[in-house]
């Protein structure tokens, strides 16, 4: 119920960003009730930030984490150079049919893997097969 209310609030005022989302502090606060999910944990384990972090200074990383915790208005992508990159980010959710089959067999359900979303990579790093995007699914 709380997450539904939070979701309704976010849908009115926010634009979803798949790779480097912001407004993670309220989400982390709600998830702490279910376990120990800090903003840093969410950023490093569930976003594309670890892909960019090695290429910026520590003070820059700290600033980007602060931006992702709050309201960044696009500053995260600008700060990390994503907006100026020649490698275009595909905004569609891509997936690997082979990995989905393996997940279903192993876990009984599917989940999205962030390695399917690496910019400029159109193959699945796990199985070295071509990724598909959501526009090809029914």
PDB file of N, CA and C in Angstrom, residues 92-95 132-138:
ATOM      1  N   UNK A  92      15.379   1.326 -24.692  1.00  0.00           N
ATOM      2  CA  UNK A  92      14.516   0.154 -24.572  1.00  0.00           C
ATOM      3  C   UNK A  92      15.136  -0.870 -23.626  1.00  0.00           C
ATOM      4  N   UNK A  93      14.284  -1.619 -22.966  1.00  0.00           N
ATOM      5  CA  UNK A  93      14.763  -2.717 -22.138  1.00  0.00           C
ATOM      6  C   UNK A  93      15.105  -3.889 -23.046  1.00  0.00           C
ATOM      7  N   UNK A  94      16.369  -4.258 -23.080  1.00  0.00           N
ATOM      8  CA  UNK A  94      16.794  -5.402 -23.877  1.00  0.00           C
ATOM      9  C   UNK A  94      16.861  -6.630 -22.982  1.00  0.00           C
ATOM     10  N   UNK A  95      16.852  -7.789 -23.603  1.00  0.00           N
ATOM     11  CA  UNK A  95      16.932  -9.032 -22.852  1.00  0.00           C
ATOM     12  C   UNK A  95      17.599 -10.093 -23.708  1.00  0.00           C
ATOM     13  N   UNK A 132      17.822  -9.080 -27.435  1.00  0.00           N
ATOM     14  CA  UNK A 132      16.589  -8.630 -28.059  1.00  0.00           C
ATOM     15  C   UNK A 132      16.088  -7.438 -27.268  1.00  0.00           C
ATOM     16  N   UNK A 133      15.149  -6.698 -27.831  1.00  0.00           N
ATOM     17  CA  UNK A 133      14.573  -5.588 -27.063  1.00  0.00           C
ATOM     18  C   UNK A 133      13.087  -5.821 -26.908  1.00  0.00           C
ATOM     19  N   UNK A 134      12.493  -5.064 -25.987  1.00  0.00           N
ATOM     20  CA  UNK A 134      11.096  -5.280 -25.648  1.00  0.00           C
ATOM     21  C   UNK A 134      10.146  -5.059 -26.812  1.00  0.00           C
ATOM     22  N   UNK A 135      10.570  -4.295 -27.797  1.00  0.00           N
ATOM     23  CA  UNK A 135       9.679  -4.030 -28.920  1.00  0.00           C
ATOM     24  C   UNK A 135       9.458  -5.281 -29.756  1.00  0.00           C
ATOM     25  N   UNK A 136      10.268  -6.305 -29.567  1.00  0.00           N
ATOM     26  CA  UNK A 136      10.118  -7.538 -30.331  1.00  0.00           C
ATOM     27  C   UNK A 136       9.306  -8.583 -29.580  1.00  0.00           C
ATOM     28  N   UNK A 137       8.873  -8.270 -28.354  1.00  0.00           N
ATOM     29  CA  UNK A 137       8.111  -9.230 -27.594  1.00  0.00           C
ATOM     30  C   UNK A 137       6.624  -8.905 -27.685  1.00  0.00           C
ATOM     31  N   UNK A 138       5.806  -9.864 -27.376  1.00  0.00           N
ATOM     32  CA  UNK A 138       4.354  -9.670 -27.380  1.00  0.00           C
ATOM     33  C   UNK A 138       3.830  -9.653 -25.975  1.00  0.00           C
TER      34      UNK A 138
END
